[in-house]
Structures are given as C-alpha cells and as structure tokens.
Short mmCIF file of C-alpha atoms in Angstrom, two decimals:
data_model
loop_
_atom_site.label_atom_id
_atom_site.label_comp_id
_atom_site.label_asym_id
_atom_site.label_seq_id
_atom_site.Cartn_x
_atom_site.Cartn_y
_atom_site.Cartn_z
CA UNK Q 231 -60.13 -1.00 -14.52
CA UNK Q 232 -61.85 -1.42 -11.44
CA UNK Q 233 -63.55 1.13 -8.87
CA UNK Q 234 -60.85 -0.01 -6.29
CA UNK Q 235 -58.16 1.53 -8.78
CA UNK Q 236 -59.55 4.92 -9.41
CA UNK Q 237 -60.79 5.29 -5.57
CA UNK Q 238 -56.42 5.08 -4.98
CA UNK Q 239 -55.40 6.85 -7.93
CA UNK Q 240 -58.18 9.69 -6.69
CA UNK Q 241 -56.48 9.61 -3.08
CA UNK Q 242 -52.74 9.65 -3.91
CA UNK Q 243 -53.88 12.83 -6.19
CA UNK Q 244 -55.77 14.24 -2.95
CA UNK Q 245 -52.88 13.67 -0.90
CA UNK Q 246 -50.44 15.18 -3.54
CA UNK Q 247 -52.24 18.70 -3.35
CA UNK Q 248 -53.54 18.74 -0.38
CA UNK Q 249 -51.04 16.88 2.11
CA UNK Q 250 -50.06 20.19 3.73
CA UNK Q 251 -53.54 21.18 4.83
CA UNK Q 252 -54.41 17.93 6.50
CA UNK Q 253 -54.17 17.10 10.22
CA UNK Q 254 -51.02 14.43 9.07
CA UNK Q 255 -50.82 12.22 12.12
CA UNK Q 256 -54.95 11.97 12.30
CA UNK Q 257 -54.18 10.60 9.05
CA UNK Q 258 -51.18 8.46 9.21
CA UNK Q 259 -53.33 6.77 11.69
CA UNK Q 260 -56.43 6.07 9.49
CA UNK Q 261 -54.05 5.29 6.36
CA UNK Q 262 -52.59 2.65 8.25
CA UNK Q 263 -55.81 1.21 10.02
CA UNK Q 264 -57.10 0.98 6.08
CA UNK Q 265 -53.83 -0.82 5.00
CA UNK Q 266 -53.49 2.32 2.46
CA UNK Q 267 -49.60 1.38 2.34
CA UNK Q 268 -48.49 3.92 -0.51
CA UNK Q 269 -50.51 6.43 0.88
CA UNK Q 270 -48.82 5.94 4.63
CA UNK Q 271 -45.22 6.05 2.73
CA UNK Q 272 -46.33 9.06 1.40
CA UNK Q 273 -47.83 10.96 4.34
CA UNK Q 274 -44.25 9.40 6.46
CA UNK Q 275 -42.09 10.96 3.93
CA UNK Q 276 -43.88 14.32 3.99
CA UNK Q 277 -43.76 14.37 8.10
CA UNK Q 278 -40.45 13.44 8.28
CA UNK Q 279 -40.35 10.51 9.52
CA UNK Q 280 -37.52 8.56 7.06
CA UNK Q 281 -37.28 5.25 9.13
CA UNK Q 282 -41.03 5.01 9.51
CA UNK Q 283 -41.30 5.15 5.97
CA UNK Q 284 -38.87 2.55 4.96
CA UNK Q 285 -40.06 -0.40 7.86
CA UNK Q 286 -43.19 0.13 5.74
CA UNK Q 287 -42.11 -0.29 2.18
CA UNK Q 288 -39.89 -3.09 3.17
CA UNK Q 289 -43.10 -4.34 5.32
CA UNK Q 290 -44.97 -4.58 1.90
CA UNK Q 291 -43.00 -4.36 -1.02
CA UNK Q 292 -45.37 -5.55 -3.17
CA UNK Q 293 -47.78 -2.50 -2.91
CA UNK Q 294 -45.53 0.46 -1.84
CA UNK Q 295 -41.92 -0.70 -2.49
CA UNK Q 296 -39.96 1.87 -5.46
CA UNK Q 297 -36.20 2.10 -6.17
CA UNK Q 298 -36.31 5.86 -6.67
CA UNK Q 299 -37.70 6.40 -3.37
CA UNK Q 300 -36.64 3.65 -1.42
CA UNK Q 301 -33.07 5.16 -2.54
CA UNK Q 302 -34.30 8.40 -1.71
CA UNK Q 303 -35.80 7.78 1.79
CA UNK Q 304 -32.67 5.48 3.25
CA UNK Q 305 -29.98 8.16 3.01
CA UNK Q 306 -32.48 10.22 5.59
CA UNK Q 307 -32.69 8.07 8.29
CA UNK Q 308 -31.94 8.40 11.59
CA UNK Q 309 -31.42 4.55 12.41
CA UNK Q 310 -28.04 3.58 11.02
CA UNK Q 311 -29.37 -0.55 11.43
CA UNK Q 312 -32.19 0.14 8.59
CA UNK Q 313 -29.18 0.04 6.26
CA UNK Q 314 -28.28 -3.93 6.92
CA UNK Q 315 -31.79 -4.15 7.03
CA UNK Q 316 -32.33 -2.79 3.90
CA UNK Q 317 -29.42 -4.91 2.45
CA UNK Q 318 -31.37 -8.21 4.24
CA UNK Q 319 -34.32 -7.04 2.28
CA UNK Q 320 -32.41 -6.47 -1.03
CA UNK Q 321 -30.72 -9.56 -0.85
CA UNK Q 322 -33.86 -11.42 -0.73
CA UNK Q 323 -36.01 -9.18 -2.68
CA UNK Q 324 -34.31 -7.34 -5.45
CA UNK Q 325 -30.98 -8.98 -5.46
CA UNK Q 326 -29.82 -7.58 -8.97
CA UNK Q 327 -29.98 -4.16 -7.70
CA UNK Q 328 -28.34 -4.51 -4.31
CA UNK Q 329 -24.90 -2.63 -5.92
CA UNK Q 330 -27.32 0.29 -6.55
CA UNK Q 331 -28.35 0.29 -3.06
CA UNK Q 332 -24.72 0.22 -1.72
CA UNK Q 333 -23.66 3.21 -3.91
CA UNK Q 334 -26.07 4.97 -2.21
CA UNK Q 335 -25.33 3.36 1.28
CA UNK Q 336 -21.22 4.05 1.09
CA UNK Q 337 -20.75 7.38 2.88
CA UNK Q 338 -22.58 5.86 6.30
CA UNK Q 339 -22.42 2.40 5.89
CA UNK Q 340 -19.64 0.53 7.93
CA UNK Q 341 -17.65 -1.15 4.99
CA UNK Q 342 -16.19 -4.23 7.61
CA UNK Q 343 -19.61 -4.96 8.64
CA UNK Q 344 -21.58 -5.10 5.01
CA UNK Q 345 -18.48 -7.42 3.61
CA UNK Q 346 -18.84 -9.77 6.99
CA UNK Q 347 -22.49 -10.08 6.70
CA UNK Q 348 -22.32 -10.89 2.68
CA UNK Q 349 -19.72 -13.94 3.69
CA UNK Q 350 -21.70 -14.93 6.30
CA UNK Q 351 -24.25 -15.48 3.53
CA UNK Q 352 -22.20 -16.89 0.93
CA UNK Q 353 -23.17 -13.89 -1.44
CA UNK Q 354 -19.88 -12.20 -1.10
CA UNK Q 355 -19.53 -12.60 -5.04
CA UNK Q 356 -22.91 -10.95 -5.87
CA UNK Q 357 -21.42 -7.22 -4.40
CA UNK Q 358 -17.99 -7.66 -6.16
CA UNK Q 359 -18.30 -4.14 -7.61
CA UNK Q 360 -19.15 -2.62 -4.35
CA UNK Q 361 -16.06 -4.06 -2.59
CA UNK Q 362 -14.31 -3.10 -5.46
CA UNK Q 363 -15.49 0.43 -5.36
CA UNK Q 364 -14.37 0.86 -1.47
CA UNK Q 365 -10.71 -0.72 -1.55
CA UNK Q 366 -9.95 2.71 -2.00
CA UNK Q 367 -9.81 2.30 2.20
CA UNK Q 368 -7.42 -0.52 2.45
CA UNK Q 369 -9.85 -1.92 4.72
CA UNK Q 370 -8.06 -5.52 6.09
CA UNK Q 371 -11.34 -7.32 5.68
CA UNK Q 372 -12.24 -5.63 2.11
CA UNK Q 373 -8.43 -6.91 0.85
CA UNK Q 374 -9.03 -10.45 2.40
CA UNK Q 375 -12.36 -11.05 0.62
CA UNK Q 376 -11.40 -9.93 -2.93
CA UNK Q 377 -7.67 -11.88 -2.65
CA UNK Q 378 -10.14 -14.64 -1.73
CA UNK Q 379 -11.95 -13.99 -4.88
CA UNK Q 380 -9.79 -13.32 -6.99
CA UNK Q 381 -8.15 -17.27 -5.82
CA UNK Q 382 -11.45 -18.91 -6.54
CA UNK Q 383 -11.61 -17.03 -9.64
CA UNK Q 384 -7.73 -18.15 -10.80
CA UNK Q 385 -7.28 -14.04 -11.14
CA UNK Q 386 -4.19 -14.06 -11.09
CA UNK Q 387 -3.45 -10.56 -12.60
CA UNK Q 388 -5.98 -9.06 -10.67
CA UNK Q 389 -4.58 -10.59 -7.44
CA UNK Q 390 -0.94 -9.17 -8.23
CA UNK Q 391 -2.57 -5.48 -8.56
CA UNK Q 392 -4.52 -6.14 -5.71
CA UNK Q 393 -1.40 -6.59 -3.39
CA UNK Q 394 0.71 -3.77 -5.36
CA UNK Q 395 -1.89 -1.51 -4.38
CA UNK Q 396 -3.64 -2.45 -0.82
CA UNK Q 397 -0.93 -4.31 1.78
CA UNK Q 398 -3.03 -4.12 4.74
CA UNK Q 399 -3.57 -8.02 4.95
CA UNK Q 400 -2.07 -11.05 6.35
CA UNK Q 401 0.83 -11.60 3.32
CA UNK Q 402 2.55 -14.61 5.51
CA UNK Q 403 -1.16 -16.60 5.53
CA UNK Q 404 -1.80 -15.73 1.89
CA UNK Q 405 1.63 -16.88 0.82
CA UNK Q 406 1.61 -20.36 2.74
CA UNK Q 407 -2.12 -21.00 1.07
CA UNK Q 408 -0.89 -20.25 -2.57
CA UNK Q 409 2.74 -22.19 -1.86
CA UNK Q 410 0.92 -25.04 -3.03
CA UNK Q 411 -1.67 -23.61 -5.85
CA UNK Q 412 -2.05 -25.87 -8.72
CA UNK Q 413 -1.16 -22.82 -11.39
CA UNK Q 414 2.69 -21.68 -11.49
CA UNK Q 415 1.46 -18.07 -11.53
CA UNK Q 416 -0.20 -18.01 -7.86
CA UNK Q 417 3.07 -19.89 -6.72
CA UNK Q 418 4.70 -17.18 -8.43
CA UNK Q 419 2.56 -14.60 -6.45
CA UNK Q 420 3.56 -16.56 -2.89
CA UNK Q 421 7.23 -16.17 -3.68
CA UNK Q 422 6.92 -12.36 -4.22
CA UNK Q 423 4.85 -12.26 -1.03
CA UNK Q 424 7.79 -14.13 0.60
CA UNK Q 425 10.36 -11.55 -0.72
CA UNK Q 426 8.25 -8.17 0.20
CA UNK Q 427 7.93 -9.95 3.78
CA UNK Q 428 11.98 -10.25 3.66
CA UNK Q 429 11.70 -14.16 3.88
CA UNK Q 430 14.22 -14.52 1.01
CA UNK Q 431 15.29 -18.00 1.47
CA UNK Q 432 11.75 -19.34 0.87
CA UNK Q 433 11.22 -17.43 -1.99
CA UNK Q 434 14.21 -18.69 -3.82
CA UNK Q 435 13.31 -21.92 -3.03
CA UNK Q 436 10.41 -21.74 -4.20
CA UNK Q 437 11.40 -19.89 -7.19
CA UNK Q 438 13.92 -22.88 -7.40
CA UNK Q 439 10.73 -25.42 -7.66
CA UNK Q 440 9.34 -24.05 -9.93
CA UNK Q 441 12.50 -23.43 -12.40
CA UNK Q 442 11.59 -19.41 -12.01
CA UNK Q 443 15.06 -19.14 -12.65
CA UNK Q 444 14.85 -14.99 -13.50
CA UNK Q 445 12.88 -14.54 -10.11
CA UNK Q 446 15.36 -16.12 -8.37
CA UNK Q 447 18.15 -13.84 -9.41
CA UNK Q 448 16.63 -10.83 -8.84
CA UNK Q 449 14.95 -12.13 -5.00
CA UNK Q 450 19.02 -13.28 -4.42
CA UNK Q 451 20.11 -10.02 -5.28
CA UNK Q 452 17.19 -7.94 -3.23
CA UNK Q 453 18.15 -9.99 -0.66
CA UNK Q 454 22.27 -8.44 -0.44
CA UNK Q 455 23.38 -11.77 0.91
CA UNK Q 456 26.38 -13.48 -0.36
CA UNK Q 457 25.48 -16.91 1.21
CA UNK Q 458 21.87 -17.07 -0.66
CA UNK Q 459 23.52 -15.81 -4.08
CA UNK Q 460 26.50 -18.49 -3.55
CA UNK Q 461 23.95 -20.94 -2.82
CA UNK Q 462 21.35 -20.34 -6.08
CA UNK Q 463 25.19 -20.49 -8.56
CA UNK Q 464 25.70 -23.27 -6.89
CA UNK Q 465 22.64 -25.06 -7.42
CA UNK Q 466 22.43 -23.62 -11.26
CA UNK Q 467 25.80 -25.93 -11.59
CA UNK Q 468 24.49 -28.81 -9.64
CA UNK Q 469 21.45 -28.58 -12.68
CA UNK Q 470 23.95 -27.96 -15.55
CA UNK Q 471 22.07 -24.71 -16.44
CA UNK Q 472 25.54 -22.54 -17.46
CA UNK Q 473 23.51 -19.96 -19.32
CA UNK Q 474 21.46 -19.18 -15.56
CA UNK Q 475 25.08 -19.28 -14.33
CA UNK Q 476 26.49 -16.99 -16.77
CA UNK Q 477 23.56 -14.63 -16.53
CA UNK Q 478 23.54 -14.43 -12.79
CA UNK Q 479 27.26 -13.49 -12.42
CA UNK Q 480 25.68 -10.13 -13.35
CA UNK Q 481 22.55 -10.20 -11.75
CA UNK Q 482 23.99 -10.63 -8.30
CA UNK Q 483 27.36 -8.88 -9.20
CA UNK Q 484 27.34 -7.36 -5.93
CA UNK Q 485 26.74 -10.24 -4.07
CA UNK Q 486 29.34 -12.61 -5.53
CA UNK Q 487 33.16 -13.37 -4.32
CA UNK Q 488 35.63 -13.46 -7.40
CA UNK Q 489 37.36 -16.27 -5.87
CA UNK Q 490 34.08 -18.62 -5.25
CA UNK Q 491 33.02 -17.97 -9.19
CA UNK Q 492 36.58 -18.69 -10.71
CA UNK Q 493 36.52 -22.24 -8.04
CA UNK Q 494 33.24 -22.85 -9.25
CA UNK Q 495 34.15 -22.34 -12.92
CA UNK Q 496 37.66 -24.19 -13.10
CA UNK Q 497 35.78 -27.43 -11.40
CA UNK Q 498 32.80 -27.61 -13.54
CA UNK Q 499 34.88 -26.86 -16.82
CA UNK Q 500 32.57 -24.32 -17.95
CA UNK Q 501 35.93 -21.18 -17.48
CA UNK Q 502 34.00 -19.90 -20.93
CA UNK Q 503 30.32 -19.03 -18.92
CA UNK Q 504 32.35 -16.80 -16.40
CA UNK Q 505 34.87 -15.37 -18.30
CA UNK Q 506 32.85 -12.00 -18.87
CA UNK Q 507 32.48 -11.58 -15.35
CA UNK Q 508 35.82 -12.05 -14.61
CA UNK Q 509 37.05 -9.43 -17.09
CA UNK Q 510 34.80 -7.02 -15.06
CA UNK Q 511 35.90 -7.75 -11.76
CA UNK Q 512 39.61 -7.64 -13.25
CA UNK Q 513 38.37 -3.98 -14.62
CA UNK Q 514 37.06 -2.99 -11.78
CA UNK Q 515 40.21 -3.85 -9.53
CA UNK Q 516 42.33 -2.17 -11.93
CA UNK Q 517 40.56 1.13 -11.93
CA UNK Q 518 40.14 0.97 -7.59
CA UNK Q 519 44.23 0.52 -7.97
CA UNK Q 520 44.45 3.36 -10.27
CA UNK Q 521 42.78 5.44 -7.99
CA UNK Q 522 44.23 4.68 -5.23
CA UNK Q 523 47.49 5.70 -7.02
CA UNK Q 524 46.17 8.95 -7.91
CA UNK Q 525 45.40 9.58 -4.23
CA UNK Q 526 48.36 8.37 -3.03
CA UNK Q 527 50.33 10.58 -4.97
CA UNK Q 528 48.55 13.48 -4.45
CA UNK Q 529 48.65 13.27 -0.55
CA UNK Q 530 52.61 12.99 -1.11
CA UNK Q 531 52.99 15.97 -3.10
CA UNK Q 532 50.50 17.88 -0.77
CA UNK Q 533 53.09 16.82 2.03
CA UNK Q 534 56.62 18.35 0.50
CA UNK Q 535 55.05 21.11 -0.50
CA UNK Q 536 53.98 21.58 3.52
CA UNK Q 537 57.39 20.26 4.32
CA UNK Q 538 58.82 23.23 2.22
CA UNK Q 539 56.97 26.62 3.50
CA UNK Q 540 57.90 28.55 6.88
CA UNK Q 541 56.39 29.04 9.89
CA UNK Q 542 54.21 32.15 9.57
CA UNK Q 543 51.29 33.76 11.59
CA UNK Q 544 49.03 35.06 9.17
CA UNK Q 545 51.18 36.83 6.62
CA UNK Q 546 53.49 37.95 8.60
CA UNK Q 547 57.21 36.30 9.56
CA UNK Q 548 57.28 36.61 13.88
CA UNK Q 549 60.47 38.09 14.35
CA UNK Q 550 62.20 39.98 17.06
CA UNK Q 551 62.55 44.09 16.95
CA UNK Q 552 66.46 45.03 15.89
CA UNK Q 553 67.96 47.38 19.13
CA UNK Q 554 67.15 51.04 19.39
CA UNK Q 555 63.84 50.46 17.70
CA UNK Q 556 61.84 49.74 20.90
CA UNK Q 557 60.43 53.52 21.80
CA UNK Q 558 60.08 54.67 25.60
CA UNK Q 559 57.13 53.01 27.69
CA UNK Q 560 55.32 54.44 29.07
CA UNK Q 561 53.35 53.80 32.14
CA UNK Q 562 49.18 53.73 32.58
CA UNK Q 563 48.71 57.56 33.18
CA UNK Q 564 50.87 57.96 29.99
CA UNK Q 565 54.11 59.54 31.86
CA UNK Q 566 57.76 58.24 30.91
CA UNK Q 567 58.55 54.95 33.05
CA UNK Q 568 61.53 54.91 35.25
CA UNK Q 569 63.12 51.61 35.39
CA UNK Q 570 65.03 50.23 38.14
CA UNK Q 571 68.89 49.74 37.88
CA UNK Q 572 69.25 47.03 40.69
CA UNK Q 573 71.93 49.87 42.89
CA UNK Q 574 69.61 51.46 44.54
CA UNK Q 575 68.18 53.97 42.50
CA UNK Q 576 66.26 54.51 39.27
CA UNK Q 577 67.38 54.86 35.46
CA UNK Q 578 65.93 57.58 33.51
CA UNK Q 579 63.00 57.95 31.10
CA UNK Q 580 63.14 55.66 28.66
#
C-alpha cells in the first residue's frame, strides 16, 4: 500500500479522537484547500453543518460518497432542495438504490413534486415501490402515474384495486382512454368507471359490445331506470339470447313492467323464458291484495266499534244534577247568597 494511504488512514484516525479539541473551521478550511474530501465530510458533520456536508459528497462521490451516511446526513438538513438534488444525483449515480433514498426522504419530501420530476425523466418506472409506498395519500398525481403504469403494464388486477381503493383522479379521462383498449378486461374496467361516475347508459353499451352480458344486468339495475332495463331485454331478444332474458327478469325485477315482459314474451314465442317471473309478480300481487284486505277490514271493525261507545269525558258520563241536590251558594266572603226574585226584593239564603 502506498505512503499516500496510511498518511489518510493516520488523519481520519486523528480526526476521530481528536476532532473536538481542534480549532474546526481553521480546519475545514485547510481540509478543503488540500482536497482532503472525507476528511471535510467529516469535520462538516461534526460542526453541524448537514447541507455543507452533502454538496460535498455529491461534489465527489468517488472519494467521500457512503450510503450509511449520505442517508444519515440528508434527513438533517436545513435546505429542503438538497433532497431533489440528492434524487438528481441518485438517479445518475446509484440508480439501484434510489428507493432506499426515498424511504428515507418520505416524511419531508413533497410526494407531487418527486413523481413529476421522475416523469419528466422517463424513470417513473424505476421508483414504482416508492409511489407505491405513498398512495396511502391519495395524492391525484401519485393515482395518475401508477393507473398509467399499471396500462402499460396490461395490470389489469392491479388497476381495479387501484381505483377501489384511491378515487382521487380523473375517472371520466381514464374511462374514454381504456373504451378502446385492445384487452376485454380494461374495457371492462372503463364500463365500471362509467357506472361509479353514474353514466349508466355508456356502460351498458359498452357492456353490450363486448357481450358482458352479467355486467350489464347488474349496471341496469344500479342504475333504477325502467327505460335502460326495458332497453337491455329488449336488445337480449333482438340477439336471441332467452337464457340473458330469462335471467334478467330477476336481475332487474325492480325495474321491469309486468305488462312490457308478458308483450315481449307472447311476440317472440319464448312465454316458457318468462314464465317464472310471471308467477312472482302474480305472487306478489296476490299477497299486496291480501293485505290490503286485512287492512281494510280491520279499519272497518275499528269503525263500528267507535260507532257503538258513548260520548264520555274521561270516565265519567256528563250529566245534569237531579233537583234538590244543588246545595246553597255561596258568595266570595263565604256568606249565604241572596238571589233576586224579579218583584222588587230578594229571596232568601239559598
């Protein structure tokens, strides 16, 4: 090994033990006029002075530049802009380890900024875990970039659990750009979006297009409009699929006239597919009759029997007193009261 080696190994051991005894900026100053780079990381560290100490490292990697530290040193800074500095430098010098760095980086750094600047870079896909890790926010611009990826990847499960989860994003704008996706399932995804955005024509046609006949029921019957139901039995018929017919009679139950299913039924000669549901909506009539019945005849006997009692107060019949039962009155000083006969004079006590 050479004398250069063991004259730097014998400083950083000087510095070690003795760093609190020296005059530190008289020799910050010399370390740096001697390009003594580890030593000046060293002696910046020990003063306190964080962002001093990584401009340096990332200055000269080569000589003073280690992960431990580096990680160490950035959370201490003062200067929130040495962060996207220090991703700039990661990017280009340790790439691989840039997730690491971002760990550490998460409680300060500003999440919308960090994803912009790795898509303005085209490395968005390098720092998947990292966005992954902060979704957690529902950050607009977080959600955007891993739908995006998630498209470019054909994720398709990943996508779905992605919007469950996280719906601050644009869902029209992601819907209209997956309408049109070469694979069923992302076409699937933009008629869901449709359906949570309440567009529920569009995602039965859609569902339509692609012959997601099961999707289609259940959107028409989210949906609690008659005319969209009528429409999708309709077009089952128009396609000769009876068993979609017979199967949304009950799916969209609620939705459905008896009248327009029997008319539809009796034309197309297919009285057999809608049978059951006529039996139910015969059921169900016969049991709202019943009811009503029961009500009806209820109200009638609560009626008579009203018809039938007397007129009381309380418990008590209000009836006159019988003669001679009335005793004298009295007037407000409690003395007899004399009552006038109409003659002239005055009647006795009473």
């Amino acid at each position: 090994r050479s004398k250069q080696w063991y004259q730097r190994r014998v400083r950083g051991e000087h510095l070690e033990l003795f760093w609190s005894r020296v005059n530190i900026p008289k020799v910050l100053k010399a370390a740096e006029q001697a390009h003594l780079w580890p030593e000046l990381v060293f002696l910046y560290d020990k003063y306190e002075e964080y962002d001093n100490a990584i401009l340096t490292m990332m200055a000269h990697p080569t000589q003073c530049w280690k992960e431990a530290l580096f990680k160490d040193i950035i959370t201490k800074v003062a200067n929130i802009e040495l962060y996207y500095k220090a991703l700039s430098f990661y990017l280009e010098f340790k790439p691989m380890l840039l997730n690491d760095l971002l760990l550490v980086l998460t409680p300060r750094l500003d999440h919308t900024r960090a994803v912009t600047f790795f898509q303005k870079v085209g490395q968005l896909n390098l720092v998947i875990p990292y966005v992954k890790s902060v979704q957690s926010h529902n950050n607009k611009v977080i959600n955007e970039a891993l739908n995006n990826i998630y498209i470019d990847n054909e994720d398709y499960d990943s996508l779905r659990t992605s919007i469950d989860n996280f719906n601050n994003f644009d869902n029209i704008a992601l819907a209209q750009r997956m309408e049109k996706h070469e694979l069923i399932e992302f076409r699937r995804i933009a008629a869901y979006l449709f359906k949570m955005n309440n567009r529920w024509k569009q995602a039965v046609e859609l569902c339509k297009k692609d012959l997601l006949f099961k999707d289609a029921m259940e959107y028409a019957a989210d949906s609690r409009n008659g005319e969209i139901a009528e429409d999708l039995m309709a077009w089952f018929l128009d396609n000769e699929n009876y068993e979609s017919f017979a199967a949304g009679t009950f799916v969209m139950y609620d939705m459905l006239k008896a009248d327009v299913i029997l008319e539809l039924a009796w034309r197309h000669n297919i009285m057999d597919f809608a049978m059951p549901y006529l039996i139910q909506c015969v059921r169900e009539y016969t049991s709202k009759v019943d009811k009503l019945e029961v009500s009806d005849e209820t109200r009638t006997k609560e009626a008579e029997t009203n018809n039938q009692q007397p007129l009381v107060m309380g418990e008590q019949l209000m009836l006159p007193p019988a003669p001679g039962m009335m005793g004298p009155m009295t007037n407000m000083y409690g003395m007899p009261q004399q009552m006038y006969n109409g003659g002239g004079g005055f009647m006795g006590p009473m």
